[in-house]
CSV table of C-alpha atoms in Angstrom, one decimal:
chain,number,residue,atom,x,y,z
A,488,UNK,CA,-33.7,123.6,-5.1
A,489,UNK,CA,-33.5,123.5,-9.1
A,490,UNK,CA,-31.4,120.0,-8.6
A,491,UNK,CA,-34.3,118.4,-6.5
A,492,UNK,CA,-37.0,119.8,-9.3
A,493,UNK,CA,-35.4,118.9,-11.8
A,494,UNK,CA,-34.7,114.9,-10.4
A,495,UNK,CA,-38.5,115.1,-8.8
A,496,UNK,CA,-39.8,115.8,-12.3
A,497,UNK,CA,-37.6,113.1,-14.0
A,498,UNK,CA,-39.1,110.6,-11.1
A,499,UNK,CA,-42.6,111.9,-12.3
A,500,UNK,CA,-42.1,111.3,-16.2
A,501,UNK,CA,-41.2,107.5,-15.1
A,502,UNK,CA,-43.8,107.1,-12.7
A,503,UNK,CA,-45.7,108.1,-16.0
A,504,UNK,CA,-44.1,106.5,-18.4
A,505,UNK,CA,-44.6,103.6,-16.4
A,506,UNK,CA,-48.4,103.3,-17.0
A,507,UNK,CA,-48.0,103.9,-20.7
A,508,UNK,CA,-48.2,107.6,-21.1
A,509,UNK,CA,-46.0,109.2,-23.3
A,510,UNK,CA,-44.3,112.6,-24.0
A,511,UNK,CA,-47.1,115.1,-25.5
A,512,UNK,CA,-46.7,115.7,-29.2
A,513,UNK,CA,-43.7,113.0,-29.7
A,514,UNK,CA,-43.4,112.2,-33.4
A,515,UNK,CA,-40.3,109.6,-32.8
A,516,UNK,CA,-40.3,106.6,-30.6
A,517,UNK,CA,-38.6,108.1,-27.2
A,518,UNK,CA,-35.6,105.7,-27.1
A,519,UNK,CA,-35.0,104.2,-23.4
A,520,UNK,CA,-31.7,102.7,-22.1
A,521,UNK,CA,-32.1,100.6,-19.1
A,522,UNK,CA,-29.1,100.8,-16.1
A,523,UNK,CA,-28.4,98.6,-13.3
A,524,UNK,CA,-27.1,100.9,-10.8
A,525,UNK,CA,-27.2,100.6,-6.7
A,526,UNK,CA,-29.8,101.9,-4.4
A,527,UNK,CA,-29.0,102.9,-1.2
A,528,UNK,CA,-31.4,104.3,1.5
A,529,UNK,CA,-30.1,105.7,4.9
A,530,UNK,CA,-27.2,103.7,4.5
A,531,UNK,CA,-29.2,99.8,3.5
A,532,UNK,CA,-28.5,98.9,0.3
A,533,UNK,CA,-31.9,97.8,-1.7
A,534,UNK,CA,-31.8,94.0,-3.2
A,535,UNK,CA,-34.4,93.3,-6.1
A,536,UNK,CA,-35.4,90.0,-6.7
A,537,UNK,CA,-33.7,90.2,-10.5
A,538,UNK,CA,-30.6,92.4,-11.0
A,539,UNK,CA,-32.1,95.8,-12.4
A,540,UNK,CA,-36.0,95.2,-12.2
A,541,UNK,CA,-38.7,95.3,-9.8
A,542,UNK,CA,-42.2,93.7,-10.3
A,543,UNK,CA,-44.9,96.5,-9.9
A,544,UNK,CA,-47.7,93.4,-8.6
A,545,UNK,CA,-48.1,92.8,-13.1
A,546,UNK,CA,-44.1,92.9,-15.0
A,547,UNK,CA,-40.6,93.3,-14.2
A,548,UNK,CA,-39.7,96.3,-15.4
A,549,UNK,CA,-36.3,98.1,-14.9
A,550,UNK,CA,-35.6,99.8,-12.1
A,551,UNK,CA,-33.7,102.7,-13.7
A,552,UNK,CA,-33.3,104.1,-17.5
A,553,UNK,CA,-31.3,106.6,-19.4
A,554,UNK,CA,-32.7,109.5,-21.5
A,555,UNK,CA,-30.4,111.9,-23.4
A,556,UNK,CA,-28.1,111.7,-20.3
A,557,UNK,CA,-30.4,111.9,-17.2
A,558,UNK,CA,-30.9,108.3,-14.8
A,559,UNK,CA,-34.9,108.0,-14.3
A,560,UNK,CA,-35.9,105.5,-11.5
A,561,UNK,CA,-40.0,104.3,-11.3
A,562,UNK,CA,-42.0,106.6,-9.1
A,563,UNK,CA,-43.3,103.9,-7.0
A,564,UNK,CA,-40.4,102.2,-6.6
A,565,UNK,CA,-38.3,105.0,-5.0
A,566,UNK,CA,-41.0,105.8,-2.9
A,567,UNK,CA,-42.0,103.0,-0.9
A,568,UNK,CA,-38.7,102.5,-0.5
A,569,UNK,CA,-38.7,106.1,1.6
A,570,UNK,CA,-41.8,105.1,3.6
A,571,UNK,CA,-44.5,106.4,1.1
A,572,UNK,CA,-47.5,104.5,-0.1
A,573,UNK,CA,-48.3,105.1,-3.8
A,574,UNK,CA,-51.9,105.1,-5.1
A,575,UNK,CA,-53.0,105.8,-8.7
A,576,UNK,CA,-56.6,106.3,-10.2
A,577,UNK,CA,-56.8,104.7,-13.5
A,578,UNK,CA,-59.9,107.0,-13.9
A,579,UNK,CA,-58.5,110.5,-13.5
A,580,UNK,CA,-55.1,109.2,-14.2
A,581,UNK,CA,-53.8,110.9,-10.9
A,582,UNK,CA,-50.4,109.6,-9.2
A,583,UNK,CA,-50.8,110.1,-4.6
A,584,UNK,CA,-48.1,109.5,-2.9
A,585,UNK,CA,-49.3,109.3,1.3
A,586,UNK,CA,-47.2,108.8,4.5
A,587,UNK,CA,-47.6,105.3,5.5
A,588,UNK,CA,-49.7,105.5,8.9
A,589,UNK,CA,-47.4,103.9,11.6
A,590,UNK,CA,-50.4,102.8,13.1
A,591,UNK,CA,-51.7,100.0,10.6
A,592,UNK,CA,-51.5,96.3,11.4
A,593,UNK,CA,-51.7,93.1,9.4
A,594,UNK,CA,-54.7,91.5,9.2
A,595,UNK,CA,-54.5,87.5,8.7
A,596,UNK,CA,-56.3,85.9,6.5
A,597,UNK,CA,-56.7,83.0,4.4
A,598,UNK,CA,-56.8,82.0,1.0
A,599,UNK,CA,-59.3,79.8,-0.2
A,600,UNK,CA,-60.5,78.1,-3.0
A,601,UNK,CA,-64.3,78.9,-4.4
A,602,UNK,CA,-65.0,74.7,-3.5
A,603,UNK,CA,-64.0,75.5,0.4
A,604,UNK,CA,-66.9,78.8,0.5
A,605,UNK,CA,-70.1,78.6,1.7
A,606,UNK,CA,-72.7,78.1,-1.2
A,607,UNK,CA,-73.7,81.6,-0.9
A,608,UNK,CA,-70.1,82.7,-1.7
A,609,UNK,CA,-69.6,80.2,-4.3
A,610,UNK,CA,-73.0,81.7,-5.9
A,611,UNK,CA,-71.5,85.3,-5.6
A,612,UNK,CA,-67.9,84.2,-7.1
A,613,UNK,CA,-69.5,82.8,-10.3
A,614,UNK,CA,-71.5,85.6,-10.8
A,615,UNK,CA,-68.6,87.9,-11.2
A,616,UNK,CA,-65.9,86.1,-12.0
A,617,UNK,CA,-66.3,86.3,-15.9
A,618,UNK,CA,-65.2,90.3,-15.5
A,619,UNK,CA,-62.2,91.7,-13.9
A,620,UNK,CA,-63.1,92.7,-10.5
A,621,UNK,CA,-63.1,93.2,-6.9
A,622,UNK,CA,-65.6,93.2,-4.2
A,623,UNK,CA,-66.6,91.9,-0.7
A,624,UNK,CA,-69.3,90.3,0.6
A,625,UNK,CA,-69.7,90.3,4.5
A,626,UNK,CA,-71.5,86.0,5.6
A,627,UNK,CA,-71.7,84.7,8.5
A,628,UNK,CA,-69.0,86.6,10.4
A,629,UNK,CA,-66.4,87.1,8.2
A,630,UNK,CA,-65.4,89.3,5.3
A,631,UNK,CA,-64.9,87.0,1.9
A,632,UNK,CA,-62.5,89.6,-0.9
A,633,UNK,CA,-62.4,88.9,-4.1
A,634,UNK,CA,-60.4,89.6,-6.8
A,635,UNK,CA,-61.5,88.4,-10.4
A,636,UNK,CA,-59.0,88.4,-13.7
A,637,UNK,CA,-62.2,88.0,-15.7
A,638,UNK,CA,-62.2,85.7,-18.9
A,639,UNK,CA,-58.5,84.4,-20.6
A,640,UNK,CA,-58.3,83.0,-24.0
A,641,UNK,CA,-55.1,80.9,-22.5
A,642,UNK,CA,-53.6,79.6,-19.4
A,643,UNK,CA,-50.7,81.4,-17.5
A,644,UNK,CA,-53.1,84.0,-16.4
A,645,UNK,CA,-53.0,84.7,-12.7
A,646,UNK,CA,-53.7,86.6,-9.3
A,647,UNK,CA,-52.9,86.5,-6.0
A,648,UNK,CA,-53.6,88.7,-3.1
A,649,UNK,CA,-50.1,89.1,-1.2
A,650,UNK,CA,-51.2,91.7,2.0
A,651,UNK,CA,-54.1,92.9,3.8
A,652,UNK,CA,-53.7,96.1,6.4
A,653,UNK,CA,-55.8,97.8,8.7
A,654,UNK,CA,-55.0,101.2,8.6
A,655,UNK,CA,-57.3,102.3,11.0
A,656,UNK,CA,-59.9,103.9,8.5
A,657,UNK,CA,-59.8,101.6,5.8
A,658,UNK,CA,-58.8,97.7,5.1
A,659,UNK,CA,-56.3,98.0,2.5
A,660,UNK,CA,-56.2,94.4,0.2
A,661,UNK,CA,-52.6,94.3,-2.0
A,662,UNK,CA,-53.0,92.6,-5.1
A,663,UNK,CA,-50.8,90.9,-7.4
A,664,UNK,CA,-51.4,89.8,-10.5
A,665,UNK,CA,-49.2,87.6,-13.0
A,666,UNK,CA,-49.4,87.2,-16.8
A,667,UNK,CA,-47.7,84.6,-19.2
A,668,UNK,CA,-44.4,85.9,-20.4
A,669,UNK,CA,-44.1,86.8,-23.9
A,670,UNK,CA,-43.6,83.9,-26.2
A,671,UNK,CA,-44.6,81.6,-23.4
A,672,UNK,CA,-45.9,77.9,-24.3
A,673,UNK,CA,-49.5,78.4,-22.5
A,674,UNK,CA,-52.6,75.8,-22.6
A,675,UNK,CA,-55.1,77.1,-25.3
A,676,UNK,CA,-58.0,77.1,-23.2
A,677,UNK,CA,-60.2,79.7,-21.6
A,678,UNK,CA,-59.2,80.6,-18.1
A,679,UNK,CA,-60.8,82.8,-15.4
A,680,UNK,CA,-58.2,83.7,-12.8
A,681,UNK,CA,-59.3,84.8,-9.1
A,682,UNK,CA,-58.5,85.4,-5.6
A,683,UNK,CA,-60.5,84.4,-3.1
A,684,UNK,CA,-59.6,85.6,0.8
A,685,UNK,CA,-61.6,85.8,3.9
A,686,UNK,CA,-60.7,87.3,7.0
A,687,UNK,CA,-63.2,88.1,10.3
A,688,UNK,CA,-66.0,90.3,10.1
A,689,UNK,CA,-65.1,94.0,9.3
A,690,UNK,CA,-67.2,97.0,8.5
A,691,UNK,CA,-64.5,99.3,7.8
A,692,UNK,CA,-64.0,100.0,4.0
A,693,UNK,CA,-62.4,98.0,1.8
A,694,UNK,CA,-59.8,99.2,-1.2
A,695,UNK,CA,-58.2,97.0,-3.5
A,696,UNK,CA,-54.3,98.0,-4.3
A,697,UNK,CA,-54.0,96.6,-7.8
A,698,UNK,CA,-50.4,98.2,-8.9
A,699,UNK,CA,-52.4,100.5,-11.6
A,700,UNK,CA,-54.6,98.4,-13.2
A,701,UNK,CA,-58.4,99.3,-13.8
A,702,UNK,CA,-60.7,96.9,-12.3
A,703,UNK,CA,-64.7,96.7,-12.1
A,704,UNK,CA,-66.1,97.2,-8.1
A,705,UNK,CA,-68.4,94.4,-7.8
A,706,UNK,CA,-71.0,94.8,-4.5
A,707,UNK,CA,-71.4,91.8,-2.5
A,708,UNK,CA,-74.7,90.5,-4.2
């Protein structure tokens, strides 16, 4: 039982670490080794799409790390990987780790540019999209979702909504979003980066999965 504290509690310092908190009352930089090492789970190996990261829907980060001799592995990582979803409140600053309900479906939907929306959508996209946001906005049968990056002072800025579930009491919309890479040659112009999806008609509630990043909940008006 100690064993599995003690590796739940390293899994939680990562998971925190991972959102930019740091140990309490640290008066040297906490020095970080990252690790490549091999994840297996009920015998299936897990393949990342760059040797020793995962992209958490904004960076590639690493996907394990040394700390004065103990392997940390990111809290969201390891979980959905054992058939957990992971949810965090960038208000309260509260990690929830749920069982996945075996009962969602995928809803379709299509992505759309703001040019392709009715006027009345177009007129409700441009009135938001200056902030970073989501929202939806129920027209003419179908349920438009938005997801606003707010005003960029360069190109390279991005967002993209990847996966939209029904889980029976709520539409869940995944986001991902996409920033420039550090040093990057970008266009020095403003930018204002959005999503725009619609699917049919839904009254159920809507929440935005945005990996951890605080956004603004914008009502459909």
């Amino acid at each position: 039982m100690k064993r599995i504290a003690a590796f739940i509690s390293g899994v939680l310092v990562w998971g925190l670490l991972l959102t930019g908190i740091g140990f309490a009352g640290q008066k040297d930089p906490v020095k970080l080794f990252p690790v490549s090492v091999q994840f297996v789970v009920n015998g299936k190996e897990i393949v990342t799409e760059q040797e020793g990261q995962f992209y958490n829907g904004k960076d590639y980060v690493p996907t394990a790390f040394i700390y004065k001799g103990t392997t940390y592995v990111p809290y969201r990582f390891l979980s959905e990987h054992l058939g957990k979803r992971v949810e965090w409140d960038g208000t309260t600053r509260t990690i929830t780790v749920k069982d996945i309900n075996e009962n969602a479906s995928t809803i379709a939907f299509l992505t759309i540019d703001i040019n392709e929306a009715p006027e009345e959508i177009q007129q409700w996209v441009e009135r938001n999209r200056k902030n970073e946001a989501t929202g939806t906005r129920n027209y003419n049968g179908k349920t438009y979702l938005l997801v606003t990056r707010g005003q960029k002072c360069t190109g390279g800025y991005g967002v993209t909504i990847t996966d939209i579930q029904d889980l029976g009491n709520e539409i869940v919309v995944k986001v991902q979003y996409r920033d420039p890479a550090p040093g990057a040659m970008v266009p020095m112009v403003l930018t204002y980066p959005y999503a725009l999806a619609v699917i049919d008609k839904t009254e159920e509630p809507v929440r935005f999965d945005t990996a951890g990043m605080a956004t603004k909940v914008v009502k459909g008006s």
